[in-house]
Short mmCIF file of C-alpha atoms and ligand atoms in Angstrom, two decimals:
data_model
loop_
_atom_site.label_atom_id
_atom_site.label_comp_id
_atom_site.label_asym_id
_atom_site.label_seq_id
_atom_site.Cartn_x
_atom_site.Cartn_y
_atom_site.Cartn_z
CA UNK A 1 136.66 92.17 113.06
CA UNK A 2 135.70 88.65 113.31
CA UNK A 3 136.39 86.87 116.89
CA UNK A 4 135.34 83.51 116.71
CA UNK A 5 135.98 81.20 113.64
CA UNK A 6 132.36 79.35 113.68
CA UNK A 7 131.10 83.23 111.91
CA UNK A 8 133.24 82.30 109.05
CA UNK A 9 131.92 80.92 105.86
CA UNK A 10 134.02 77.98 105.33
CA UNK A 11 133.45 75.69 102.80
CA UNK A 12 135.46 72.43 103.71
CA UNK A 13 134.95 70.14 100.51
CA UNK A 14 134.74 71.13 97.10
CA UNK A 15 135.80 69.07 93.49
CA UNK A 16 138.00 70.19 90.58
CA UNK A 17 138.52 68.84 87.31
CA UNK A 18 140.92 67.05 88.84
CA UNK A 19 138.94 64.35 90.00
CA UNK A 20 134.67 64.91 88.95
CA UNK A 21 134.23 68.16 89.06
CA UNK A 22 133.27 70.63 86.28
CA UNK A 23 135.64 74.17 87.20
CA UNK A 24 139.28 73.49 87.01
CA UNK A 25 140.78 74.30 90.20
CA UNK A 26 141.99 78.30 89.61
CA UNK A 27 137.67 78.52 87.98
CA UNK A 28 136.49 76.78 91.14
CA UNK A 29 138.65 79.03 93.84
CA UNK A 30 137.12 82.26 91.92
CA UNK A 31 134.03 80.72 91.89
CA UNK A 32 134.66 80.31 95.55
CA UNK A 33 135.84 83.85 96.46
CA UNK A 34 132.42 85.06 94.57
CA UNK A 35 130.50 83.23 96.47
CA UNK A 36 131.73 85.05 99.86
CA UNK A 37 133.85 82.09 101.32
CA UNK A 38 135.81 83.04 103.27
CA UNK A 39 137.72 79.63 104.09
CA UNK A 40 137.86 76.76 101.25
CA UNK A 41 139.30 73.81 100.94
CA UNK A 42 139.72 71.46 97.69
CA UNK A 43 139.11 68.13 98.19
CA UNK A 44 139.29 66.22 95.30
CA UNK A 45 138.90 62.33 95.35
CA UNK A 46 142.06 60.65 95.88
CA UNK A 47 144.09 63.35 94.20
CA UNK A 48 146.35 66.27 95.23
CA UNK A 49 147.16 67.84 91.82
CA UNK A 50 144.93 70.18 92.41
CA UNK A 51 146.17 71.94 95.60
CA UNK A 52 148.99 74.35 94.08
CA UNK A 53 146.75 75.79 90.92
CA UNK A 54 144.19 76.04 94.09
CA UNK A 55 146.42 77.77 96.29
CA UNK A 56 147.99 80.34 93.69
CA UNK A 57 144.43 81.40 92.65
CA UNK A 58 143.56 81.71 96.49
CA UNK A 59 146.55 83.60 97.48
CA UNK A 60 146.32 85.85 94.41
CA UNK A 61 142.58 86.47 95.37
CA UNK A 62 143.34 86.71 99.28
CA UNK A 63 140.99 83.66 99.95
CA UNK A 64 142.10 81.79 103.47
CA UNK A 65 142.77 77.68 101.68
CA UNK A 66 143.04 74.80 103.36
CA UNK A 67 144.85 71.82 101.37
CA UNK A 68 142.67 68.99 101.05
CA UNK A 69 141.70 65.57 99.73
CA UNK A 70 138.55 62.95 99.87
CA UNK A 71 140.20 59.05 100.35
CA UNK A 72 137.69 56.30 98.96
CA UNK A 73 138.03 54.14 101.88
CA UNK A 74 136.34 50.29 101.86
CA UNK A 75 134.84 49.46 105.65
CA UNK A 76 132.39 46.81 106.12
CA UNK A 77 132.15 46.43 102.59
CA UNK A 78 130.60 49.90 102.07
CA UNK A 79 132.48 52.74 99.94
CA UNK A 80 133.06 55.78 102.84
CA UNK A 81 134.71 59.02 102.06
CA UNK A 82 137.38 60.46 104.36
CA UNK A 83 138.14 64.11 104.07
CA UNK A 84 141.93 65.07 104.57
CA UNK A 85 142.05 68.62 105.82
CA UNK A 86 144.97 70.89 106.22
CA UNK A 87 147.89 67.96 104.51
CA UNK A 88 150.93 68.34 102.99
CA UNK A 89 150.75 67.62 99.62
CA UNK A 90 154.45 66.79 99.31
CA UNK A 91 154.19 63.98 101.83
CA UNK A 92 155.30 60.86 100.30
CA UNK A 93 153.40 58.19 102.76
CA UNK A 94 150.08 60.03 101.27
CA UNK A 95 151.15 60.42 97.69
CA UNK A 96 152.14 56.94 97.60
CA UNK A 97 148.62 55.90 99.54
CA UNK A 98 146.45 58.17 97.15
CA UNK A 99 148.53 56.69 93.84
CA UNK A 100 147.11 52.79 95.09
CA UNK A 101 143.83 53.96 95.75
CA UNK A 102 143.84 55.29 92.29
CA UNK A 103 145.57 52.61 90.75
CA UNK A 104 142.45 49.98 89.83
CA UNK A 105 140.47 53.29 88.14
CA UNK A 106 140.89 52.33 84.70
CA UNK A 107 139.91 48.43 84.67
CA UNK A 108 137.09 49.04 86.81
CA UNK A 109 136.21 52.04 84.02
CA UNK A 110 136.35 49.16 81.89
CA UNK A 111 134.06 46.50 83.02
CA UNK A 112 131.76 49.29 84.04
CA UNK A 113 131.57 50.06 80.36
CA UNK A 114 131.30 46.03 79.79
CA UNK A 115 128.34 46.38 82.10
CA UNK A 116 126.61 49.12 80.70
CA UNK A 117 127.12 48.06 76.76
CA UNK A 118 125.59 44.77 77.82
CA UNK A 119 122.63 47.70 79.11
CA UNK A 120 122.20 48.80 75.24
CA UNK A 121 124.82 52.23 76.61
CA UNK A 122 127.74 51.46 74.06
CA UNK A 123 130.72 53.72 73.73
CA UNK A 124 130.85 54.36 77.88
CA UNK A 125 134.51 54.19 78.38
CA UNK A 126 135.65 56.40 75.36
CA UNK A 127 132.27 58.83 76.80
CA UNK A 128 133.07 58.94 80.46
CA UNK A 129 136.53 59.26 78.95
CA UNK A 130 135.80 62.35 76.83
CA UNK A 131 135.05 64.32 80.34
CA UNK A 132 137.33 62.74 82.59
CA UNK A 133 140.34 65.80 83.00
CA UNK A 134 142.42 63.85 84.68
CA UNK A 135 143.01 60.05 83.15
CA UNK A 136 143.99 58.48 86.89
CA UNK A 137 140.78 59.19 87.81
CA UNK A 138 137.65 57.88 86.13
CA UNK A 139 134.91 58.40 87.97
CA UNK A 140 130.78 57.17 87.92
CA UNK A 141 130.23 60.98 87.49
CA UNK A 142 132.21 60.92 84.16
CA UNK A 143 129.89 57.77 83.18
CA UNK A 144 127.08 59.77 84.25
CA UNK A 145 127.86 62.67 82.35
CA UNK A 146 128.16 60.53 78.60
CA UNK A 147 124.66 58.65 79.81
CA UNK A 148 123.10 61.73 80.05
CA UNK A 149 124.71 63.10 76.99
CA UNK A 150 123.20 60.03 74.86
CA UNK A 151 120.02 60.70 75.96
CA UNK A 152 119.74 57.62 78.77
CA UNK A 153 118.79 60.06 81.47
CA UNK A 154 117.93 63.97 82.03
CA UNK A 155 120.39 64.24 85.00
CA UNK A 156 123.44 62.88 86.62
CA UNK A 157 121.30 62.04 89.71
CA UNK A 158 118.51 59.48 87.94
CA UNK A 159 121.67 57.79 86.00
CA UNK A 160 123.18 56.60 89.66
CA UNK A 161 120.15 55.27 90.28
CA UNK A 162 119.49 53.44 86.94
CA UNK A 163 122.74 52.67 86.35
CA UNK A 164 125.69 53.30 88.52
CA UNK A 165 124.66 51.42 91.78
CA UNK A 166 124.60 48.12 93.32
CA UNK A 167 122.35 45.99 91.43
CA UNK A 168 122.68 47.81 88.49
CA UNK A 169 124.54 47.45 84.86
CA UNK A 170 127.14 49.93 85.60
CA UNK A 171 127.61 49.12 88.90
CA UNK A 172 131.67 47.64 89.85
CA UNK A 173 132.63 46.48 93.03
CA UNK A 174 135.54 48.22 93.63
CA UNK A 175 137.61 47.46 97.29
CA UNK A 176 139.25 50.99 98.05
CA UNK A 177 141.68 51.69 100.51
CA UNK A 178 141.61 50.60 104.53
CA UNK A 179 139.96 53.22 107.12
CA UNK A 180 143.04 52.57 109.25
CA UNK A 181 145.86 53.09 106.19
CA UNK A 182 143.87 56.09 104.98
CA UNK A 183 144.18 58.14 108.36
CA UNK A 184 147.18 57.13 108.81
CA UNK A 185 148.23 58.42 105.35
CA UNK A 186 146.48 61.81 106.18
CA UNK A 187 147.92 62.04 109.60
CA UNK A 188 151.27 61.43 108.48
CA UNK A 189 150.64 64.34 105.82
CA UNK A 190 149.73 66.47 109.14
CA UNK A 191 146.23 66.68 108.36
CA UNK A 192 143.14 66.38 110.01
CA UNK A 193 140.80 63.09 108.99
CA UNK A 194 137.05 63.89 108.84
CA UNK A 195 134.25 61.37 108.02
CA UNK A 196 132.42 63.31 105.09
CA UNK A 197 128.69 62.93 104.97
CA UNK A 198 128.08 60.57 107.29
CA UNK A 199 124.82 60.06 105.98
CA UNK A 200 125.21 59.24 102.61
CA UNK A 201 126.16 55.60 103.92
CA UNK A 202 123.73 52.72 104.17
CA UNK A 203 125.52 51.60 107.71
CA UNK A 204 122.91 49.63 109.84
CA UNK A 205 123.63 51.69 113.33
CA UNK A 206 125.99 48.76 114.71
CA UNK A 207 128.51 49.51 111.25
CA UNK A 208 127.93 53.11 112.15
CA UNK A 209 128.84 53.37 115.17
CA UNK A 210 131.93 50.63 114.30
CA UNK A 211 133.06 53.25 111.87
CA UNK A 212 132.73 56.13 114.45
CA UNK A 213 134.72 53.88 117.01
CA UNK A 214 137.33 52.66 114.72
CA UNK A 215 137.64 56.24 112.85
CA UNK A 216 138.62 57.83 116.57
CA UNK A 217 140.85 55.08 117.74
CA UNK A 218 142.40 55.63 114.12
CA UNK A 219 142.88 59.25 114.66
CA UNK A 220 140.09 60.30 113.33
CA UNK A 221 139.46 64.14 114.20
CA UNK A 222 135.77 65.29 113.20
CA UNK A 223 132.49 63.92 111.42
CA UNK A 224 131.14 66.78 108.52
CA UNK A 225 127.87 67.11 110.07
CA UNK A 226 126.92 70.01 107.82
CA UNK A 227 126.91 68.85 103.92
CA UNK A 228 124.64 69.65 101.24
CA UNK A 229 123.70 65.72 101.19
CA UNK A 230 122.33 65.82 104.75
CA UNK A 231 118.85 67.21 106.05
CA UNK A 232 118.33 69.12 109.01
CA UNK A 233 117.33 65.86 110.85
CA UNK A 234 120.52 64.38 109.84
CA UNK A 235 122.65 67.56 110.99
CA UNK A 236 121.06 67.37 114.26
CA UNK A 237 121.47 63.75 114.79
CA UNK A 238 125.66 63.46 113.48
CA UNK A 239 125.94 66.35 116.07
CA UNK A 240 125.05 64.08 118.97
CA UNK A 241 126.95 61.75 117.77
CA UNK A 242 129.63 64.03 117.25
CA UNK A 243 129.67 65.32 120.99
CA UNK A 244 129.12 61.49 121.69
CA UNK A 245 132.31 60.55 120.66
CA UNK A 246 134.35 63.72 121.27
CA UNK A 247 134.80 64.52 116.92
CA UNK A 248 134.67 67.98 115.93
CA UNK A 249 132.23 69.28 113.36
CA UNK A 250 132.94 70.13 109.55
CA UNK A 251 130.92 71.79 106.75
CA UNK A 252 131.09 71.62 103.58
CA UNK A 253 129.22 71.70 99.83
CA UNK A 254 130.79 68.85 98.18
CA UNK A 255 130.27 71.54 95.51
CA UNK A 256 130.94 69.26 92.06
CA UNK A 257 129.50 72.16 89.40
CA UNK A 258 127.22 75.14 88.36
CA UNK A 259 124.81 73.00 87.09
CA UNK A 260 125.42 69.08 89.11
CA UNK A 261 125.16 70.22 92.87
CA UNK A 262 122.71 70.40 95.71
CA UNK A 263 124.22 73.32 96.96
CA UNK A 264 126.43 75.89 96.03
CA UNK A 265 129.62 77.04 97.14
CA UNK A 266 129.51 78.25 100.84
CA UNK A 267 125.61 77.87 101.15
CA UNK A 268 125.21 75.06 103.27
CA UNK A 269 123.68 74.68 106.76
CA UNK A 270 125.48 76.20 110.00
CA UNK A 271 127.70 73.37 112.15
CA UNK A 272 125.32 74.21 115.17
CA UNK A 273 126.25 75.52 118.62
CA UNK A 274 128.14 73.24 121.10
CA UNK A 275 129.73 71.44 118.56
CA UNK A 276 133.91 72.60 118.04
CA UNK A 277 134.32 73.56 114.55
CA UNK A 278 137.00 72.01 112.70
CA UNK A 279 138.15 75.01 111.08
CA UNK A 280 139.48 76.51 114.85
CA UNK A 281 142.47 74.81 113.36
CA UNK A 282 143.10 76.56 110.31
CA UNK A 283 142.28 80.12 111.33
P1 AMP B 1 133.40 56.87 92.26
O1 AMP B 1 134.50 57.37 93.18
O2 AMP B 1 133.90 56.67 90.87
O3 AMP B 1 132.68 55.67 92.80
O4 AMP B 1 132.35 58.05 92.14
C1 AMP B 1 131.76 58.58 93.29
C2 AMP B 1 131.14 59.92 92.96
O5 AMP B 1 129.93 59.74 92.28
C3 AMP B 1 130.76 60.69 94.21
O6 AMP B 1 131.84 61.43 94.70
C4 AMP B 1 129.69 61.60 93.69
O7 AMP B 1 130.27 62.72 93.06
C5 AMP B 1 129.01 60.76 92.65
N1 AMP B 1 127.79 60.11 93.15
C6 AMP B 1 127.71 58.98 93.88
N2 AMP B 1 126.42 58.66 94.14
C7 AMP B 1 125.68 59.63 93.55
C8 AMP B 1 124.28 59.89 93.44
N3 AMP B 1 123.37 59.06 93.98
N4 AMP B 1 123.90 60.98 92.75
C9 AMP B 1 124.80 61.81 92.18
N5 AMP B 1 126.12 61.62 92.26
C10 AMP B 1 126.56 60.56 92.93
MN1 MN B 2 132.41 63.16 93.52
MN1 MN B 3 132.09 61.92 98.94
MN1 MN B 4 133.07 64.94 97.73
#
């Protein structure tokens, strides 16, 4: 018998087909289960469609799931990802949040394709099209996925760097939603708002610690210290800031596909000692 919740394997943050990942969401929750997760959580990018396919497959496999969702959030003119953890789907302040924040998808699909035909990549929208499963939300990873099917790039990784970010041809400026409006959406859905990978962002340490100020006045709950996008050094360093500002600690793959992730599901670092897990929440 398990006593404490930090011995489980939970994997907090995880994409469908549904926004950009590869495994629809019944696929990824098997996928899951194989793995040995024993707690998982779909969070797909500004979408909730996933969550009841998610939760059938999980209840028919007898896999503990936690609803989820990752809001594109605009603060300080940077692109930040806040995880929703535990919502109700059904709530209509977040539906009605999530359905804006999707809502400029499609032109911005469309000048990125501008962009990148002007690049020599013609046929982008129609490509990135062609693997999008869900048409609210085009993403750079369905972009990605057509350059590297033309031949542009050997992985999805190189074409973000080539083409999909600021500076380059593909690259859209795109304002998302507010920090504040985007806890407040996931709060009101009685969830729990996380700062994913803190540090994926390129946040002098003033805007980071802005962020970490305004996320907790917010509402804001926890920072996902452990994520396949952060180093050991960077694990140890968003714990102390963690304990530094009283969040909680997440973990999570950000698992996107067999063949397109840095980790795989469940196999990610430990949230480290001292540091409340999330997941006491959900257990
Ligand atoms: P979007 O919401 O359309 O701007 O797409 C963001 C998604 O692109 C992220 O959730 C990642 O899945 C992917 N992405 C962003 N930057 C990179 C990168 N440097 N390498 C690989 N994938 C990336
Ligand atoms: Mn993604
Ligand atoms: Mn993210
Ligand atoms: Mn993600």
């Amino acid at each position: 018998m398990r006593l404490l919740p930090m011995d489980l394997n939970a994997d907090l943050h995880a994409h469908s087909t549904v926004s950009d990942g590869t495994l629809d969401p019944a696929a990824l929750v098997e996928r899951a289960k194989a793995q040995g997760v024993e707690l998982f959580a779909l969070t797909d990018h500004d979408e909730v469609r996933g969550l009841a396919a998610a939760r059938a497959a999980a209840d028919r496999l007898g896999l503990a799931f936690v609803a989820g969702v990752e809001v594109s959030v605009t603060f300080a003119n940077h692109t930040v990802h806040i995880l929703g953890l535990g919502v109700d789907e059904t709530s209509a302040q977040l539906r009605d949040g999530l359905a804006r924040v999707r809502a400029g998808r499609m032109r911005r699909a469309q000048e990125m394709a501008d962009g990148l035909a002007k690049a020599g990549i013609d046929g982008a929208l129609d490509g990135a099209l062609k693997y999008a499963g869900n048409l609210d939300l085009v993403s750079r990873t369905h972009f990605a996925r057509y350059i590297v099917e033309r031949g542009f790039a050997s992985e999805t990784r190189e074409v973000f760097g080539r083409y999909l970010t600021e500076g380059k041809p593909g690259y859209v400026p795109h304002k998302w939603a507010g920090l504040r409006d985007a806890v407040a959406w996931i709060t009101a859905a009685g969830g729990v708002p996380i700062i994913a990978h803190p540090g994926r962002y390129k946040l002098t340490p003033t805007e980071l610690w802005a962020l970490f100020s305004e996320f907790r006045e917010a509402g804001g709950v926890a920072l996902e210290v452990a994520t396949s996008a952060h180093t050991r050094e960077q694990i140890r360093r968003f714990t102390e800031h963690a304990l530094e500002f009283g969040f909680e600690g997440s973990r999570g793959s950000d698992f996107h596909g067999p063949k397109e992730s840095h980790a795989e599901l469940g196999q990610v670092h430990a949230v480290p000692d001292g540091l409340t897990p999330v997941w006491h929440r959900f257990v």
